[in-house]
XYZ file of C-alpha atoms in Angstrom:
285
model
C 43.653 -69.808 35.610
C 42.804 -73.349 36.825
C 44.242 -72.466 40.200
C 41.960 -69.433 40.386
C 38.929 -71.523 39.621
C 39.993 -74.091 42.199
C 40.308 -71.286 44.752
C 36.791 -70.065 44.033
C 35.481 -73.627 44.189
C 36.995 -74.053 47.598
C 35.723 -70.619 48.746
C 32.161 -70.360 47.490
C 31.343 -67.440 49.770
C 34.071 -65.257 48.207
C 32.954 -66.202 44.696
C 29.341 -65.308 45.495
C 30.423 -61.976 46.954
C 32.532 -61.233 43.871
C 29.635 -62.042 41.544
C 27.339 -59.785 43.553
C 29.910 -56.977 43.481
C 30.288 -57.291 39.740
C 26.516 -57.217 39.322
C 26.243 -54.070 41.438
C 29.111 -52.426 39.557
C 27.512 -53.316 36.221
C 24.201 -51.897 37.332
C 25.823 -48.656 38.455
C 27.730 -48.393 35.193
C 24.544 -49.008 33.200
C 22.703 -46.348 35.182
C 25.477 -43.803 34.570
C 25.518 -44.530 30.834
C 21.708 -44.403 30.644
C 21.609 -41.132 32.550
C 24.194 -39.660 30.190
C 22.236 -40.749 27.130
C 19.025 -39.380 28.617
C 20.704 -36.072 29.434
C 22.058 -35.745 25.906
C 18.634 -36.539 24.497
C 17.058 -33.942 26.780
C 19.466 -31.279 25.605
C 18.741 -32.110 21.976
C 15.013 -31.997 22.662
C 15.372 -28.612 24.339
C 17.431 -27.300 21.413
C 14.851 -28.596 18.965
C 12.067 -26.956 20.972
C 13.910 -23.637 20.980
C 14.474 -23.906 17.237
C 10.802 -24.689 16.621
C 9.750 -21.731 18.783
C 12.103 -19.418 16.859
C 10.721 -20.650 13.530
C 7.128 -20.161 14.714
C 7.905 -16.669 16.023
C 9.526 -15.682 12.730
C 6.575 -17.047 10.762
C 4.182 -15.030 12.940
C 6.285 -11.887 12.480
C 6.350 -12.270 8.699
C 2.592 -12.933 8.565
C 1.851 -9.905 10.757
C 4.103 -7.650 8.662
C 2.494 -8.926 5.458
C -0.958 -8.090 6.835
C 0.082 -4.611 7.979
C 1.599 -3.819 4.606
C -1.440 -5.084 2.735
C -3.881 -3.041 4.830
C -1.842 0.157 4.694
C -1.259 -0.051 0.955
C -4.959 -0.709 0.325
C -5.946 2.266 2.502
C -3.395 4.472 0.766
C -4.646 3.567 -2.721
C -8.229 4.062 -1.572
C -7.262 7.528 -0.341
C -5.611 8.351 -3.682
C -8.767 7.418 -5.546
C -10.833 9.518 -3.153
C -8.609 12.518 -3.890
C -9.147 11.910 -7.605
C -12.935 11.814 -7.170
C -12.976 14.964 -5.052
C -10.717 16.789 -7.475
C -13.170 15.978 -10.280
C -15.932 17.667 -8.290
C -14.325 21.052 -9.004
C -15.503 20.559 -12.595
C -18.999 19.416 -11.610
C -20.191 21.692 -8.797
C -19.883 25.173 -7.360
C -16.960 25.066 -4.942
C -17.077 28.687 -3.880
C -18.116 27.875 -0.299
C -14.795 26.103 0.389
C -16.360 22.823 1.549
C -14.679 20.854 -1.225
C -11.319 22.366 -0.382
C -11.746 21.311 3.253
C -12.583 17.749 2.227
C -9.499 17.546 0.050
C -7.274 18.943 2.796
C -8.556 16.282 5.184
C -7.972 13.431 2.725
C -4.513 14.696 1.815
C -3.567 14.957 5.469
C -4.675 11.370 5.989
C -2.642 10.297 2.954
C 0.409 12.034 4.356
C 0.037 10.010 7.557
C -0.371 6.780 5.574
C 2.753 7.573 3.612
C 4.740 8.081 6.823
C 3.491 4.712 8.115
C 4.501 2.983 4.891
C 7.945 4.533 5.079
C 8.456 2.595 8.329
C 7.331 -0.860 7.165
C 7.486 -0.992 3.359
C 10.528 -1.700 1.182
C 12.335 1.087 -0.645
C 10.554 0.466 -3.956
C 7.148 1.064 -2.377
C 8.357 4.134 -0.470
C 9.679 5.693 -3.690
C 6.406 4.899 -5.456
C 4.366 6.636 -2.731
C 6.580 9.716 -2.887
C 6.249 9.960 -6.650
C 2.519 9.426 -6.379
C 2.183 12.129 -3.733
C 3.692 14.592 -6.223
C 1.025 13.592 -8.767
C -1.692 13.940 -6.130
C -0.632 17.469 -5.273
C -0.459 18.311 -8.975
C -3.976 17.175 -9.810
C -5.398 18.974 -6.792
C -3.587 22.150 -7.806
C -4.780 21.956 -11.421
C -8.348 21.058 -10.452
C -8.640 23.856 -7.892
C -7.274 26.315 -10.445
C -9.130 25.237 -13.590
C -12.168 23.369 -12.235
C -14.306 26.317 -11.087
C -13.925 28.063 -14.452
C -14.716 24.867 -16.364
C -17.793 24.317 -14.205
C -19.186 27.795 -14.902
C -18.206 27.720 -18.569
C -20.078 24.458 -19.131
C -22.965 25.648 -16.959
C -23.619 28.404 -19.518
C -23.692 25.817 -22.315
C -26.042 23.539 -20.352
C -28.642 26.312 -20.101
C -29.092 26.335 -23.865
C -31.307 23.261 -23.469
C -33.405 24.773 -20.685
C -37.137 24.178 -21.081
C -37.867 27.870 -20.517
C -37.407 29.548 -23.849
C -36.298 32.900 -22.479
C -33.574 31.238 -20.380
C -32.313 29.105 -23.255
C -32.339 32.137 -25.587
C -30.164 34.169 -23.190
C -27.847 31.162 -22.775
C -27.427 30.843 -26.557
C -26.529 34.523 -26.741
C -23.970 34.013 -23.962
C -22.464 30.983 -25.720
C -22.243 32.961 -28.960
C -20.450 35.770 -27.125
C -18.037 33.285 -25.518
C -17.196 31.772 -28.907
C -16.512 35.249 -30.276
C -14.265 35.950 -27.291
C -12.248 32.806 -27.990
C -11.826 33.643 -31.659
C -10.783 37.203 -30.823
C -8.233 35.917 -28.344
C -6.789 33.454 -30.875
C -6.501 36.206 -33.486
C -4.066 38.146 -31.339
C -5.972 41.425 -31.805
C -5.964 42.952 -28.305
C -8.607 45.569 -29.119
C -10.962 42.949 -30.547
C -10.324 40.754 -27.548
C -11.141 43.567 -25.121
C -14.398 44.392 -26.923
C -15.406 40.714 -27.109
C -14.632 40.312 -23.417
C -17.009 43.146 -22.470
C -19.816 41.729 -24.632
C -19.339 38.206 -23.279
C -19.265 39.467 -19.701
C -22.601 41.247 -20.101
C -24.170 38.278 -21.898
C -23.104 35.755 -19.266
C -24.235 37.979 -16.388
C -27.646 38.417 -18.023
C -28.009 34.713 -18.739
C -26.775 33.243 -15.453
C -27.333 36.020 -12.927
C -23.750 35.720 -11.689
C -21.617 38.311 -9.977
C -18.798 39.922 -11.985
C -16.280 37.735 -10.160
C -18.150 34.513 -10.991
C -18.547 35.645 -14.589
C -14.838 36.471 -14.792
C -13.955 32.925 -13.739
C -15.945 31.518 -16.678
C -14.456 34.011 -19.140
C -10.881 33.319 -18.097
C -11.446 29.621 -18.625
C -12.910 30.402 -22.041
C -9.710 32.230 -22.958
C -7.537 29.290 -21.873
C -9.724 26.274 -22.586
C -7.182 24.320 -24.622
C -4.258 24.850 -22.274
C -6.466 24.184 -19.228
C -7.734 20.922 -20.702
C -4.160 19.924 -21.536
C -2.997 20.560 -17.972
C -5.863 18.519 -16.601
C -5.192 15.658 -19.006
C -1.493 15.548 -18.076
C -2.289 15.701 -14.360
C -4.780 12.823 -14.670
C -2.298 10.771 -16.653
C 0.426 11.400 -14.067
C -1.902 10.327 -11.265
C -2.955 7.138 -13.030
C 0.621 6.215 -13.948
C 1.781 6.878 -10.395
C -1.040 4.765 -8.992
C -0.227 1.912 -11.367
C 3.452 2.101 -10.376
C 2.548 1.882 -6.688
C 0.213 -1.057 -7.282
C 2.923 -2.881 -9.216
C 5.492 -2.256 -6.451
C 2.988 -3.353 -3.806
C 2.092 -6.547 -5.672
C 5.771 -7.379 -5.932
C 6.218 -6.719 -2.216
C 3.228 -8.894 -1.305
C 4.194 -11.606 -3.842
C 0.690 -11.436 -5.286
C 1.622 -13.593 -8.266
C 3.011 -16.349 -6.045
C 1.502 -18.862 -3.653
C 0.942 -16.792 -0.526
C 0.467 -19.751 1.809
C 2.991 -19.397 4.644
C 5.957 -21.702 4.369
C 7.829 -22.775 7.495
C 11.203 -24.529 7.259
C 11.136 -28.206 8.275
C 12.137 -28.595 11.900
C 15.434 -30.388 12.315
C 14.684 -33.092 14.899
C 18.253 -33.680 15.910
C 17.402 -35.603 19.070
C 15.286 -38.079 17.081
C 17.987 -38.676 14.498
C 20.557 -39.174 17.235
C 18.413 -41.641 19.163
C 17.779 -43.624 16.000
C 21.478 -43.758 15.188
C 22.266 -45.006 18.693
C 19.619 -47.706 18.390
C 21.203 -49.174 15.237
C 24.168 -51.481 16.107
C 27.404 -50.763 14.236
C 28.172 -53.060 11.323
C 31.126 -55.380 11.560
């Protein structure tokens, strides 16, 4: 080793050239290592960016789906309640012109479309609830269209008993008396008595209300079946309300209405930062 140092001392030019070469080689080696570290860091940054973009896209998708479900469910329930209100109108107004039936057909068609949309985006529990509810909707419309017109005319006769014009109220009281006799005759099971009471009630109602025989017949048929008709309506209303409640419960579960609805995004894993920090800490002895 001493001989080598003596050689370099005697040949300063060679020693200087060797030192310069070593410095250049060290610089090149440092550049290569630095470039490799930078490249690895760049790849980790790119991977982290892709992961963050995927998380953001998923969060946006979930938020958009949540909004679509909420809007469609709300519109569906609103449509169900509109059907219920329209069905009640059969008991409150004269529906002979068919306008009410047309309104109901339009709302039911819209509900059918809403149900098809929900079948594409809602979970199975909500889809089943809408199908069960649609059965209840059809049932209450059927019962209301069948029993409502008779109930409307039957109660219209009773309402005339309080008319301010005495002759009108007197005829109405006679009609109500005849209707009560018709009901009692029907409940007795005596067919002859029922037939006679039916004829008397028909004449009394026509005289009181000025209705056609067909309109009068609608009121009389309801009179003969008041209890069963009221029972069918009550069961149909109960089925509709229970079906609506079941859908609302399924929808609230789907939308997590009882939970914190603030969007939660998984914490981004900053792998490049952790790696750079680990490289900056010198290994322990």
